[in-house]
Amino acid sequence: MRPDFDLSLYLVAGRPALPGKDLVASVRAAVEGGVTLVQIRDPKAETQQLIEDTRALKGMLKPYRVPLIVNDRIDVAIAAGADGVHLGQDDARAIEARRELGDDFLIGLSVGNPEEFAHSREDLAFVDYLGVGPIKATGTKSDAGAAIGVEGFAKVRALTALPIVAIGGLSSGDAAPLVRAGAQGLAVVSAICGAADPKAAAYGLLKEINSAR
Amino acid sequence: MRPDFDLSLYLVAGRPALPGKDLVASVRAAVEGGVTLVQIRDPKAETQQLIEDTRALKGMLKPYRVPLIVNDRIDVAIAAGADGVHLGQDDARAIEARRELGDDFLIGLSVGNPEEFAHSREDLAFVDYLGVGPIKATGTKSDAGAAIGVEGFAKVRALTALPIVAIGGLSSGDAAPLVRAGAQGLAVVSAICGAADPKAAAYGLLKEINSAR
């Protein structure tokens, strides 16, 4: 059975987002502040390093009952015992991921705009949630598409009943309009990974998200 | 059941090794010249691109009964229906690969020297062959270790009964000493991918290998 998941405050983290910081300790602090779901993303990591980091995060997250998703790497998710994968438009197709993972893993899919949504239509039956964005311009992900704003988010939101997490350049102050536009939650990287106090940053963001509901 | 495989002339290919050339056409020519096994290696490719290239190569290779191995990516090997994976020292451990792949896929493992062999001892029960090298210095693989020469090759050869393919900077003239030192075959990248006529290059190399036996 697939794990329960809560998109409210979705942290995307990995060594590149946490230079000079400890990956597990940083994510633990964020989870103690209220992060509800974690994705590990480190596209340039060697496979063995990524497996080890994923395993370490999964071990830490287990008692918190916070699921761990691996960006792109189906093989790493299986090897490390993670809870799912998050696929970009250039990654494996969702049908392939579902075939390899079976029914017990979560699958998320990035959709940049209504055109990408249309292109992904046949994937939708195999995914558990969508990541929609970038909402704002972001320096974190070099290959992200054009910022779509809350207006662009609302256009994708109108096309599907799947749970959606908004992503891309989001930080304090962004939650209310996105939650009102139908986002189940917000995904962040630097708003938490770049914060001096990731626990406090997560706490503040989750409070904003819950207040907007 | 695992596919039969013949390490005699093992081609490692991918878009990076074939700039401006067609991947499938180049590999087809090499196979028509005598290549007995193909590995696709493209560590910087997007996953979907790598799946598509692997699938295209597999479709081409099938009638030739030449197996296709994917470098590092267990998930891609499964998604694209390839015949196995080749693991480096920084990739997933062989026990993890075997767990994910089951018994029908080939698993190869790179071993750079007797010390790496010792480090890999627990992996040996799960692999079908070893790739040992670099024999000579090579510009193809930026993270390759120090060249070990035929002498270093012989030291690893003495430690195991597993089939071994020698790799690293090999080209015309290198086959005889390595085959005499117990190599089941030679793996090459640029000696075939960089040749004006990959079919003729493969033909010449296979002839040298067979003559040395």
Coordinates of C-alpha atoms in Angstrom, one line a residue:
Chain A
M1 CA 0.0 0.0 0.0
R2 CA 1.2 3.5 -0.8
P3 CA 2.2 5.6 2.2
D4 CA -0.1 8.4 3.3
F5 CA 1.4 11.8 2.3
D6 CA 0.7 15.4 3.1
L7 CA 2.0 18.0 0.6
S8 CA 1.5 21.0 2.9
L9 CA 5.2 21.8 3.3
Y10 CA 7.4 19.9 0.9
L11 CA 11.1 20.3 1.3
V12 CA 13.4 19.6 -1.6
A13 CA 16.9 19.1 -0.2
G14 CA 20.3 17.6 -1.1
R15 CA 24.0 18.4 -0.7
P16 CA 24.0 21.1 -3.4
A17 CA 21.3 23.1 -1.6
L18 CA 23.2 22.7 1.7
P19 CA 26.8 23.7 1.1
G20 CA 28.9 23.3 4.3
K21 CA 25.9 22.0 6.2
D22 CA 25.0 18.5 7.4
L23 CA 22.2 17.1 5.2
V24 CA 20.6 14.9 7.8
A25 CA 20.8 17.4 10.6
S26 CA 19.4 20.2 8.4
V27 CA 16.5 18.1 7.2
R28 CA 15.8 16.9 10.7
A29 CA 15.5 20.5 11.9
A30 CA 13.2 21.3 9.1
V31 CA 11.0 18.3 9.9
E32 CA 10.9 19.4 13.5
G33 CA 9.7 22.7 12.3
G34 CA 6.8 21.2 10.4
V35 CA 8.0 19.9 7.0
T36 CA 5.5 17.2 5.9
L37 CA 7.3 15.6 3.0
V38 CA 11.0 15.5 1.8
Q39 CA 12.5 15.0 -1.6
I40 CA 16.2 14.3 -2.0
R41 CA 17.6 16.0 -5.1
D42 CA 21.2 15.8 -6.1
P43 CA 21.4 15.2 -9.8
K44 CA 25.2 15.2 -10.0
A45 CA 25.8 12.8 -7.1
E46 CA 27.5 9.5 -7.7
T47 CA 24.9 6.7 -7.4
Q48 CA 26.5 5.1 -4.3
Q49 CA 26.6 8.5 -2.5
L50 CA 23.0 9.2 -3.4
I51 CA 21.9 5.8 -2.1
E52 CA 23.8 6.4 1.2
D53 CA 22.4 9.9 1.6
T54 CA 18.9 8.6 0.9
R55 CA 19.2 5.7 3.3
A56 CA 20.5 8.1 6.0
L57 CA 17.6 10.5 5.5
K58 CA 15.1 7.7 5.4
G59 CA 16.4 6.3 8.7
M60 CA 16.1 9.7 10.3
L61 CA 12.6 10.4 8.9
K62 CA 11.1 7.1 9.7
P63 CA 10.1 7.9 13.3
Y64 CA 8.6 11.2 12.2
R65 CA 6.4 9.3 9.6
V66 CA 7.5 11.8 7.0
P67 CA 7.8 10.1 3.6
L68 CA 11.0 10.5 1.5
I69 CA 10.9 10.9 -2.3
V70 CA 13.9 10.6 -4.6
N71 CA 14.3 12.9 -7.5
D72 CA 14.5 11.1 -10.8
R73 CA 16.3 7.9 -9.6
I74 CA 13.9 4.9 -9.5
D75 CA 16.8 2.6 -8.8
V76 CA 18.0 4.7 -5.9
A77 CA 14.5 4.9 -4.4
I78 CA 14.3 1.0 -4.4
A79 CA 17.9 0.4 -3.2
A80 CA 17.6 2.9 -0.3
G81 CA 14.0 2.0 0.7
A82 CA 12.6 5.4 0.0
D83 CA 8.9 6.0 -0.4
G84 CA 8.7 7.2 -4.0
V85 CA 10.2 9.2 -6.8
H86 CA 9.6 12.6 -8.3
L87 CA 9.9 12.7 -12.1
G88 CA 10.7 15.7 -14.3
Q89 CA 9.7 16.0 -17.9
D90 CA 13.1 14.7 -18.9
D91 CA 13.1 11.7 -16.5
A92 CA 11.5 8.3 -17.0
R93 CA 7.8 8.4 -17.9
A94 CA 5.4 7.7 -15.1
I95 CA 4.2 4.5 -16.6
E96 CA 7.7 3.1 -16.6
A97 CA 8.3 4.3 -13.1
R98 CA 5.1 2.6 -11.9
R99 CA 6.0 -0.6 -13.7
E100 CA 9.4 -0.7 -11.9
L101 CA 8.2 0.5 -8.5
G102 CA 4.9 -1.3 -8.2
D103 CA 2.0 0.1 -6.3
D104 CA 3.7 0.7 -2.9
F105 CA 5.7 3.8 -4.0
L106 CA 4.6 7.4 -4.5
I107 CA 5.2 9.0 -7.8
G108 CA 5.2 12.8 -8.3
L109 CA 5.5 14.6 -11.7
S110 CA 6.7 18.1 -12.5
V111 CA 4.5 20.1 -14.8
G112 CA 5.6 23.5 -15.9
N113 CA 2.5 24.9 -17.5
P114 CA -0.7 23.9 -19.3
E115 CA 1.2 22.7 -22.4
E116 CA 3.4 20.4 -20.3
F117 CA 0.2 19.2 -18.6
A118 CA -1.3 18.3 -22.0
H119 CA 1.9 16.5 -22.9
S120 CA 1.8 14.5 -19.6
R121 CA -1.9 13.5 -19.9
E122 CA -1.1 9.8 -20.3
D123 CA 1.1 9.9 -17.2
L124 CA -1.6 11.2 -14.9
A125 CA -3.1 7.7 -14.2
F126 CA 0.2 6.7 -12.7
V127 CA 1.1 9.6 -10.5
D128 CA 0.0 10.5 -7.0
Y129 CA 0.6 14.3 -7.2
L130 CA 1.9 17.0 -9.4
G131 CA 4.6 19.6 -8.7
V132 CA 3.6 22.8 -10.6
G133 CA 6.0 25.6 -11.3
P134 CA 8.2 27.5 -11.2
I135 CA 5.8 30.0 -9.7
K136 CA 8.5 32.6 -9.5
A137 CA 12.0 32.8 -11.0
T138 CA 14.5 30.7 -9.1
G139 CA 18.3 30.3 -9.1
T140 CA 18.1 26.9 -7.5
K141 CA 17.2 24.8 -10.6
S142 CA 19.1 25.9 -13.6
D143 CA 16.9 24.0 -16.1
A144 CA 13.6 25.3 -14.7
G145 CA 11.2 26.8 -17.2
A146 CA 9.6 30.3 -17.3
A147 CA 7.9 31.5 -14.1
I148 CA 4.1 31.1 -14.4
G149 CA 2.9 33.0 -11.3
V150 CA -0.2 32.3 -9.4
E151 CA -2.2 32.9 -12.6
G152 CA -0.4 30.1 -14.4
F153 CA -0.7 27.9 -11.4
A154 CA -4.5 28.4 -11.4
K155 CA -4.6 27.4 -15.1
V156 CA -3.0 24.0 -14.4
R157 CA -5.1 23.6 -11.2
A158 CA -8.2 23.9 -13.3
L159 CA -7.2 20.9 -15.4
T160 CA -7.0 18.2 -12.8
A161 CA -8.2 16.8 -9.5
L162 CA -4.8 15.5 -8.6
P163 CA -3.1 17.0 -5.5
I164 CA -0.7 19.7 -6.5
V165 CA 2.3 21.2 -4.7
A166 CA 3.4 24.7 -6.0
I167 CA 7.1 25.1 -6.4
G168 CA 9.7 27.6 -7.6
G169 CA 11.1 30.6 -5.8
L170 CA 8.6 30.4 -3.0
S171 CA 9.2 31.8 0.5
S172 CA 7.4 33.6 3.3
G173 CA 4.4 35.6 2.0
D174 CA 3.7 33.3 -1.0
A175 CA 1.4 30.8 0.7
A176 CA -1.9 32.6 0.9
P177 CA -2.6 33.2 -2.8
L178 CA -1.4 29.7 -3.8
V179 CA -3.5 27.9 -1.2
R180 CA -6.5 30.0 -2.3
A181 CA -5.7 29.0 -5.9
G182 CA -6.0 25.4 -4.9
A183 CA -2.5 24.3 -4.0
Q184 CA -2.4 21.4 -1.5
G185 CA 1.0 22.8 -0.3
L186 CA 4.2 24.6 -1.1
A187 CA 7.5 23.1 -2.0
V188 CA 10.7 25.0 -1.1
V189 CA 14.4 24.6 -1.3
S190 CA 16.3 27.7 -0.3
A191 CA 13.5 29.2 1.9
I192 CA 14.4 26.4 4.3
C193 CA 17.9 25.1 3.2
G194 CA 19.3 28.6 3.0
A195 CA 17.8 29.8 6.3
A196 CA 20.0 30.3 9.3
D197 CA 17.4 28.4 11.4
P198 CA 15.6 25.8 9.1
K199 CA 13.3 24.7 12.0
A200 CA 12.0 28.3 12.5
A201 CA 11.7 28.8 8.7
A202 CA 9.7 25.7 8.3
Y203 CA 7.5 26.5 11.3
G204 CA 6.8 30.0 9.9
L205 CA 5.9 28.6 6.4
L206 CA 3.6 25.9 7.7
K207 CA 1.8 28.4 9.8
E208 CA 1.2 30.6 6.8
I209 CA 0.0 27.6 4.8
N210 CA -2.4 26.5 7.5
S211 CA -3.7 30.0 8.1
A212 CA -4.6 30.4 4.4
R213 CA -6.8 27.4 4.4
Chain B
M1 CA 17.8 -16.9 -17.5
R2 CA 20.8 -14.7 -18.0
P3 CA 21.7 -14.0 -21.6
D4 CA 24.9 -15.7 -23.0
F5 CA 27.6 -13.1 -23.4
D6 CA 31.0 -13.0 -25.0
L7 CA 33.5 -10.4 -23.7
S8 CA 35.9 -10.8 -26.7
L9 CA 35.3 -7.3 -28.1
Y10 CA 33.3 -5.1 -25.8
L11 CA 32.3 -1.7 -27.1
V12 CA 31.6 1.1 -24.6
A13 CA 29.6 3.8 -26.5
G14 CA 27.3 6.8 -26.0
R15 CA 26.7 10.2 -27.4
P16 CA 29.7 11.8 -25.6
A17 CA 32.1 9.3 -27.4
L18 CA 30.4 10.0 -30.8
P19 CA 30.2 13.7 -31.2
G20 CA 28.5 14.6 -34.5
K21 CA 27.9 10.9 -35.3
D22 CA 24.8 8.8 -35.2
L23 CA 24.8 6.5 -32.1
V24 CA 22.8 3.6 -33.5
A25 CA 24.5 3.7 -36.9
S26 CA 27.9 3.8 -35.4
V27 CA 27.3 0.9 -33.0
R28 CA 25.7 -1.1 -35.8
A29 CA 28.8 -0.7 -38.0
A30 CA 31.0 -1.8 -35.0
V31 CA 28.8 -4.8 -34.4
E32 CA 29.0 -5.8 -38.1
G33 CA 32.7 -5.6 -37.7
G34 CA 32.6 -8.1 -34.9
V35 CA 31.8 -6.3 -31.5
T36 CA 30.4 -9.0 -29.2
L37 CA 29.0 -6.9 -26.4
V38 CA 27.9 -3.3 -26.1
Q39 CA 27.7 -1.0 -23.1
I40 CA 25.9 2.4 -23.3
R41 CA 27.6 5.0 -21.2
D42 CA 26.4 8.6 -21.0
P43 CA 26.6 9.7 -17.4
K44 CA 25.4 13.3 -18.0
A45 CA 22.3 12.3 -20.1
E46 CA 18.8 13.1 -18.9
T47 CA 17.1 9.9 -17.9
Q48 CA 14.5 10.0 -20.6
Q49 CA 17.1 10.5 -23.3
L50 CA 19.2 7.6 -22.0
I51 CA 16.1 5.4 -21.9
E52 CA 15.4 6.3 -25.5
D53 CA 18.9 5.7 -26.7
T54 CA 19.1 2.4 -24.8
R55 CA 15.9 1.3 -26.3
A56 CA 17.0 2.3 -29.8
L57 CA 20.3 0.4 -29.4
K58 CA 18.5 -2.6 -28.0
G59 CA 16.1 -2.7 -30.9
M60 CA 19.1 -2.6 -33.4
L61 CA 21.2 -5.2 -31.5
K62 CA 18.5 -7.8 -31.0
P63 CA 18.7 -9.5 -34.4
Y64 CA 22.5 -9.6 -34.0
R65 CA 22.1 -11.4 -30.6
V66 CA 24.6 -8.9 -29.1
P67 CA 23.7 -8.1 -25.5
L68 CA 23.4 -4.5 -24.3
I69 CA 24.6 -3.4 -20.9
V70 CA 23.8 0.0 -19.3
N71 CA 26.4 1.9 -17.4
D72 CA 25.4 2.5 -13.8
R73 CA 21.6 3.0 -14.3
I74 CA 19.7 -0.1 -13.1
D75 CA 16.4 1.8 -13.6
V76 CA 17.2 2.6 -17.2
A77 CA 18.3 -1.0 -17.9
I78 CA 14.9 -2.2 -16.7
A79 CA 12.8 0.6 -18.4
A80 CA 14.6 0.1 -21.8
G81 CA 14.7 -3.7 -21.7
A82 CA 18.5 -3.9 -21.8
D83 CA 20.4 -7.1 -20.8
G84 CA 22.3 -5.8 -17.8
V85 CA 24.2 -3.1 -16.0
H86 CA 27.9 -2.2 -15.5
L87 CA 28.7 -0.9 -12.1
G88 CA 31.6 1.3 -11.1
Q89 CA 33.1 1.6 -7.6
D90 CA 30.9 4.6 -7.0
D91 CA 27.7 3.1 -8.3
A92 CA 25.2 0.9 -6.5
R93 CA 26.7 -2.2 -4.9
A94 CA 26.3 -5.4 -6.9
I95 CA 24.1 -7.0 -4.2
E96 CA 21.6 -4.1 -4.5
A97 CA 21.7 -4.3 -8.3
R98 CA 21.1 -8.0 -8.2
R99 CA 18.2 -7.5 -5.8
E100 CA 16.6 -5.0 -8.2
L101 CA 17.3 -6.8 -11.4
G102 CA 16.7 -10.4 -10.4
D103 CA 18.5 -13.3 -12.1
D104 CA 17.9 -12.5 -15.7
F105 CA 20.2 -9.5 -16.1
L106 CA 24.0 -9.4 -16.5
I107 CA 26.0 -7.4 -13.9
G108 CA 29.5 -6.2 -14.6
L109 CA 31.8 -4.5 -12.1
S110 CA 34.8 -2.2 -12.6
V111 CA 37.9 -3.0 -10.6
G112 CA 40.9 -0.8 -10.9
N113 CA 43.6 -2.7 -9.1
P114 CA 44.1 -5.5 -6.4
E115 CA 43.0 -3.1 -3.6
E116 CA 39.7 -2.3 -5.3
F117 CA 39.3 -6.1 -5.9
A118 CA 39.7 -6.7 -2.2
H119 CA 37.2 -3.9 -1.4
S120 CA 34.7 -5.6 -3.9
R121 CA 35.1 -9.1 -2.5
E122 CA 31.5 -9.3 -1.2
D123 CA 30.2 -8.1 -4.6
L124 CA 31.8 -11.0 -6.5
A125 CA 29.0 -13.5 -5.8
F126 CA 26.6 -11.2 -7.6
V127 CA 28.5 -10.2 -10.8
D128 CA 28.9 -12.0 -14.1
Y129 CA 32.2 -10.4 -15.2
L130 CA 34.8 -7.8 -14.2
G131 CA 36.1 -4.9 -16.1
V132 CA 39.7 -4.4 -15.1
G133 CA 41.7 -1.2 -15.8
P134 CA 42.6 1.3 -16.9
I135 CA 45.4 -0.7 -18.5
K136 CA 46.8 2.5 -20.1
A137 CA 46.2 6.1 -19.5
T138 CA 43.0 7.4 -21.2
G139 CA 41.4 10.7 -21.8
T140 CA 37.9 9.1 -22.3
K141 CA 37.0 8.7 -18.7
S142 CA 38.0 11.7 -16.5
D143 CA 37.5 9.8 -13.2
A144 CA 39.5 6.7 -14.1
G145 CA 42.3 5.7 -11.7
A146 CA 46.0 5.2 -12.4
A147 CA 47.0 3.0 -15.4
I148 CA 47.9 -0.5 -14.2
G149 CA 49.5 -2.0 -17.3
V150 CA 49.5 -5.7 -18.3
E151 CA 51.4 -6.4 -15.0
G152 CA 48.6 -4.9 -12.9
F153 CA 46.0 -6.7 -14.9
A154 CA 47.8 -10.0 -14.3
K155 CA 47.7 -9.3 -10.5
V156 CA 43.9 -9.0 -10.6
R157 CA 43.5 -11.9 -13.0
A158 CA 45.3 -14.1 -10.5
L159 CA 42.7 -13.3 -7.8
T160 CA 39.5 -14.6 -9.4
A161 CA 38.0 -17.1 -11.8
L162 CA 35.4 -14.6 -13.1
P163 CA 35.6 -13.6 -16.7
I164 CA 37.5 -10.4 -17.2
V165 CA 37.5 -7.8 -19.9
A166 CA 40.5 -5.4 -19.9
I167 CA 39.8 -1.7 -20.4
G168 CA 41.4 1.7 -20.6
G169 CA 43.3 3.3 -23.5
L170 CA 43.4 0.0 -25.5
S171 CA 43.7 -0.1 -29.3
S172 CA 45.4 -2.0 -32.1
G173 CA 48.5 -3.9 -30.8
D174 CA 47.3 -4.3 -27.2
A175 CA 45.4 -7.6 -27.5
A176 CA 48.1 -10.2 -27.5
P177 CA 49.7 -9.5 -24.1
L178 CA 46.3 -9.1 -22.4
V179 CA 44.8 -12.2 -23.9
R180 CA 48.0 -14.1 -22.9
A181 CA 47.6 -12.6 -19.4
G182 CA 44.2 -14.2 -19.2
A183 CA 41.8 -11.5 -20.5
Q184 CA 38.6 -12.9 -21.9
G185 CA 38.4 -9.8 -24.1
L186 CA 39.2 -6.1 -24.6
A187 CA 36.8 -3.2 -24.0
V188 CA 37.3 -0.1 -26.1
V189 CA 35.8 3.3 -26.6
S190 CA 37.8 5.6 -28.8
A191 CA 39.5 2.8 -30.8
I192 CA 36.2 2.1 -32.4
C193 CA 34.0 5.2 -31.7
G194 CA 36.9 7.5 -32.8
A195 CA 37.7 5.5 -35.9
A196 CA 36.8 6.8 -39.4
D197 CA 35.5 3.3 -40.2
P198 CA 34.2 1.6 -37.0
K199 CA 33.4 -1.6 -38.8
A200 CA 37.0 -2.0 -40.0
A201 CA 38.4 -1.0 -36.6
A202 CA 36.2 -3.6 -34.9
Y203 CA 37.1 -6.2 -37.5
G204 CA 40.9 -5.6 -37.0
L205 CA 40.6 -5.7 -33.2
L206 CA 38.6 -8.9 -33.1
K207 CA 41.1 -10.5 -35.4
E208 CA 44.0 -9.6 -33.1
I209 CA 42.1 -10.9 -30.1
N210 CA 41.3 -14.2 -31.8
S211 CA 44.8 -14.6 -33.1
A212 CA 46.2 -14.2 -29.6
R213 CA 44.2 -17.1 -28.2

